[in-house]
Short mmCIF file of C-alpha atoms in Angstrom, two decimals:
data_model
loop_
_atom_site.label_atom_id
_atom_site.label_comp_id
_atom_site.label_asym_id
_atom_site.label_seq_id
_atom_site.Cartn_x
_atom_site.Cartn_y
_atom_site.Cartn_z
CA MET A 130 60.15 115.29 85.90
CA THR A 131 62.86 116.39 83.46
CA ARG A 132 63.24 114.07 80.52
CA LEU A 133 66.74 112.71 80.00
CA THR A 134 68.59 113.54 76.81
CA ARG A 135 69.77 110.76 74.54
CA SER A 136 73.31 111.27 75.79
CA GLN A 137 72.19 111.07 79.43
CA VAL A 138 70.27 107.87 78.72
CA GLN A 139 73.35 106.37 77.07
CA ASP A 140 75.52 107.35 80.05
CA ARG A 141 73.01 105.86 82.47
CA ASN A 142 72.82 102.64 80.47
CA ARG A 143 76.59 102.45 80.30
CA GLU A 144 76.92 102.82 84.07
CA THR A 145 74.28 100.16 84.64
CA VAL A 146 76.04 97.74 82.29
CA LEU A 147 79.42 98.39 83.95
CA GLY A 148 77.98 97.67 87.38
CA VAL A 149 76.24 94.46 86.31
CA ALA A 150 79.28 93.31 84.33
CA ARG A 151 81.60 93.94 87.28
CA ASP A 152 79.53 91.67 89.50
CA ALA A 153 79.31 88.99 86.81
CA PHE A 154 83.02 89.02 85.91
CA LEU A 155 84.08 88.83 89.55
CA ARG A 156 81.53 86.15 90.36
CA ASP A 157 81.79 83.93 87.27
CA GLY A 158 85.03 84.97 85.56
CA TYR A 159 85.60 86.48 82.15
CA VAL A 160 85.27 83.30 80.09
CA ALA A 161 81.95 82.20 81.59
CA THR A 162 80.34 85.63 81.28
CA SER A 163 78.66 86.57 78.01
CA LEU A 164 77.40 89.91 76.79
CA ALA A 165 73.97 88.32 76.45
CA SER A 166 73.93 87.32 80.12
CA VAL A 167 75.09 90.80 81.17
CA ALA A 168 72.41 92.40 79.02
CA LYS A 169 69.71 90.14 80.47
CA GLU A 170 70.78 90.84 84.05
CA ALA A 171 70.89 94.58 83.33
CA GLY A 172 67.44 94.50 81.73
CA PHE A 173 68.71 95.56 78.30
CA THR A 174 68.90 94.03 74.86
CA THR A 175 72.27 92.69 73.75
CA GLY A 176 72.28 95.41 71.08
CA ILE A 177 72.32 98.14 73.73
CA VAL A 178 75.35 96.57 75.38
CA TYR A 179 77.15 96.22 72.04
CA SER A 180 76.37 99.83 71.15
CA SER A 181 77.98 100.97 74.41
CA PHE A 182 81.09 98.78 74.40
CA GLY A 183 81.50 97.00 71.06
CA SER A 184 82.80 93.73 72.49
CA LYS A 185 83.03 91.71 75.69
CA ALA A 186 86.74 92.50 75.92
CA ASP A 187 86.10 96.24 75.69
CA LEU A 188 83.46 95.96 78.41
CA ALA A 189 85.87 93.97 80.57
CA LEU A 190 88.61 96.55 80.10
CA GLY A 191 86.20 99.27 81.20
CA VAL A 192 85.37 97.30 84.32
CA LEU A 193 89.01 96.52 85.08
CA GLU A 194 90.12 100.11 84.69
CA ARG A 195 87.77 101.11 87.50
CA LEU A 196 88.42 98.02 89.56
CA GLN A 197 92.17 98.56 89.40
CA ALA A 198 91.87 102.16 90.55
CA GLU A 199 89.56 101.12 93.38
CA GLN A 200 91.80 98.28 94.54
CA ILE A 201 95.03 100.26 94.52
CA GLY A 202 93.18 103.19 96.10
CA ALA A 203 91.97 100.84 98.85
CA LEU A 204 95.56 99.73 99.45
CA GLY A 205 96.62 103.37 99.71
CA ASP A 206 93.86 104.05 102.24
CA ARG A 207 94.91 101.04 104.31
CA VAL A 208 98.57 101.99 104.57
CA ALA A 209 97.95 105.74 104.93
CA GLY A 210 97.34 105.49 108.67
CA ALA A 211 99.99 102.86 109.35
CA LEU A 212 103.21 104.32 110.68
CA ALA A 213 105.26 101.33 111.86
CA ALA A 214 106.66 98.83 109.37
CA GLY A 215 104.73 95.97 110.96
CA ASP A 216 101.48 97.90 110.69
CA VAL A 217 102.11 98.66 107.02
CA LEU A 218 102.80 95.01 106.23
CA ASP A 219 99.74 93.88 108.19
CA GLN A 220 97.60 96.22 106.10
CA VAL A 221 99.20 94.91 102.90
CA ARG A 222 98.47 91.34 104.01
CA ALA A 223 94.83 92.15 104.73
CA TRP A 224 94.43 93.95 101.42
CA ALA A 225 96.06 91.11 99.47
CA ALA A 226 93.82 88.50 101.09
CA GLU A 227 90.70 90.46 100.19
CA ALA A 228 91.88 91.22 96.66
CA MET A 229 92.87 87.62 95.93
CA SER A 230 89.53 86.26 97.14
CA SER A 231 87.42 88.79 95.24
CA GLY A 232 87.57 87.12 91.82
CA TRP A 233 89.78 89.92 90.49
CA VAL A 234 92.75 87.64 89.82
CA ARG A 235 90.87 85.09 87.72
CA PHE A 236 89.13 87.87 85.83
CA GLU A 237 92.45 89.56 85.03
CA LEU A 238 94.18 86.37 83.90
CA GLU A 239 91.33 85.13 81.73
CA LEU A 240 91.04 88.49 80.00
CA LEU A 241 94.80 88.72 79.48
CA LEU A 242 94.93 85.31 77.80
CA ASP A 243 91.96 86.19 75.61
CA THR A 244 93.34 89.53 74.42
CA MET A 245 97.10 89.01 74.18
CA ASN A 246 97.07 88.28 70.44
CA ASP A 247 94.91 91.28 69.52
CA PRO A 248 97.22 94.30 69.02
CA ARG A 249 94.56 96.88 69.92
CA LEU A 250 93.47 95.11 73.09
CA ALA A 251 97.05 94.23 74.05
CA ALA A 252 97.94 97.93 73.77
CA ALA A 253 94.99 98.79 76.00
CA GLN A 254 96.19 96.24 78.54
CA THR A 255 99.70 97.71 78.44
CA GLN A 256 98.30 101.20 78.99
CA ARG A 257 96.28 99.97 81.94
CA GLN A 258 99.33 98.27 83.48
CA THR A 259 101.30 101.51 83.09
CA ALA A 260 98.52 103.32 84.93
CA SER A 261 98.65 100.71 87.71
CA ILE A 262 102.35 101.42 88.21
CA GLN A 263 101.68 105.14 88.52
CA GLN A 264 98.92 104.44 91.04
CA ALA A 265 101.33 102.21 92.97
CA VAL A 266 103.93 105.00 92.90
CA ALA A 267 101.44 107.21 94.72
CA VAL A 268 100.99 104.52 97.41
CA VAL A 269 104.76 104.09 97.88
CA ARG A 270 105.24 107.86 97.96
CA SER A 271 102.69 108.13 100.78
CA LEU A 272 104.88 105.86 102.92
CA VAL A 273 108.17 107.72 102.68
CA PRO A 274 109.22 111.06 104.13
CA PRO A 275 109.45 113.91 101.63
CA ASP A 276 112.68 113.87 99.61
CA ALA A 277 113.69 110.50 101.07
CA MET A 278 113.66 108.85 97.67
CA ASP A 279 113.95 110.14 94.11
CA ASP A 280 111.15 109.62 91.58
CA GLU A 281 113.02 106.99 89.58
CA THR A 282 113.60 104.81 92.63
CA LEU A 283 109.96 105.20 93.65
CA GLU A 284 108.88 104.06 90.21
CA VAL A 285 111.25 101.09 90.24
CA LEU A 286 109.89 99.96 93.62
CA ALA A 287 106.32 100.40 92.51
CA GLU A 288 106.92 98.52 89.26
CA ALA A 289 108.61 95.68 91.15
CA ALA A 290 105.64 95.48 93.52
CA VAL A 291 103.17 95.36 90.61
CA ASP A 292 105.24 92.73 88.80
CA TYR A 293 105.44 90.63 91.95
CA ALA A 294 101.69 90.92 92.51
CA ILE A 295 101.02 89.75 88.96
CA GLY A 296 103.37 86.80 89.38
CA LEU A 297 101.86 85.84 92.73
CA ALA A 298 98.38 86.06 91.26
CA MET A 299 99.38 83.66 88.51
CA ARG A 300 100.84 81.23 91.07
CA GLN A 301 97.75 81.43 93.25
CA SER A 302 95.53 80.60 90.30
CA VAL A 303 97.01 77.09 90.34
CA ASN A 304 98.30 76.93 93.92
CA PRO A 305 95.94 78.48 96.48
CA ASP A 306 98.59 78.00 99.18
CA ALA A 307 100.93 80.54 97.56
CA THR A 308 101.14 83.65 99.75
CA PRO A 309 103.08 86.93 99.80
CA GLU A 310 104.61 86.14 103.21
CA ARG A 311 108.20 85.50 102.09
CA PHE A 312 108.18 88.65 99.97
CA LEU A 313 106.77 90.71 102.84
CA ARG A 314 109.45 89.41 105.20
CA LEU A 315 112.06 90.29 102.59
CA ILE A 316 110.92 93.90 102.27
CA GLU A 317 110.19 94.46 105.96
CA PRO A 318 113.64 96.00 106.67
CA LEU A 319 113.17 98.32 103.69
CA VAL A 320 109.72 99.36 104.87
CA ALA A 321 111.09 99.86 108.40
CA GLY A 322 113.78 102.14 107.05
CA LEU A 323 111.30 104.17 105.08
CA THR A 324 108.66 104.45 107.83
CA PRO A 325 110.54 105.37 111.01
CA GLY A 326 107.51 107.13 112.41
CA PRO A 327 105.15 110.03 111.70
CA HIS A 328 106.28 112.36 109.00
CA GLY A 329 104.63 115.21 107.13
#
């Protein structure tokens, strides 16, 4: 059996910590999860976790970066095969319900409140939000016929969708009855106009 290099061991440890931390953050939230508990669950010393990430916030950002890409990618996969406006909105509803119940929202909000006064971490959060808008642009672009909308309009729509999702998530954190239904009804004519049928 080939012996792993130091770098390979570090990469393996990092991946293990990210996986364990993801489960813990989604299950228990950011505030209730400690690096010590993540290290214990991963079978490592706390020092190994610190050497890989430096702080709980840095570990959380690493988890969220992947989680965000996965969630928006899942939304893109859901709407990719939906051609009628109603089908698209049904897929958005299903995705939103799963995302909101996953623990992602609480995790995001708790981390945001904990890092907003740290310039370095706040900048990292801003960079991640910018990336989420670009990922959302790709989803919106997949819904519209080629050349039906310019890049600036696509970005404005995607940014509005991200901003709305953040606002709804904040509302749902205190009011579980808050839903995206009114917003989806509002945009249904727009979606219908953009998705008249199959296009390539």
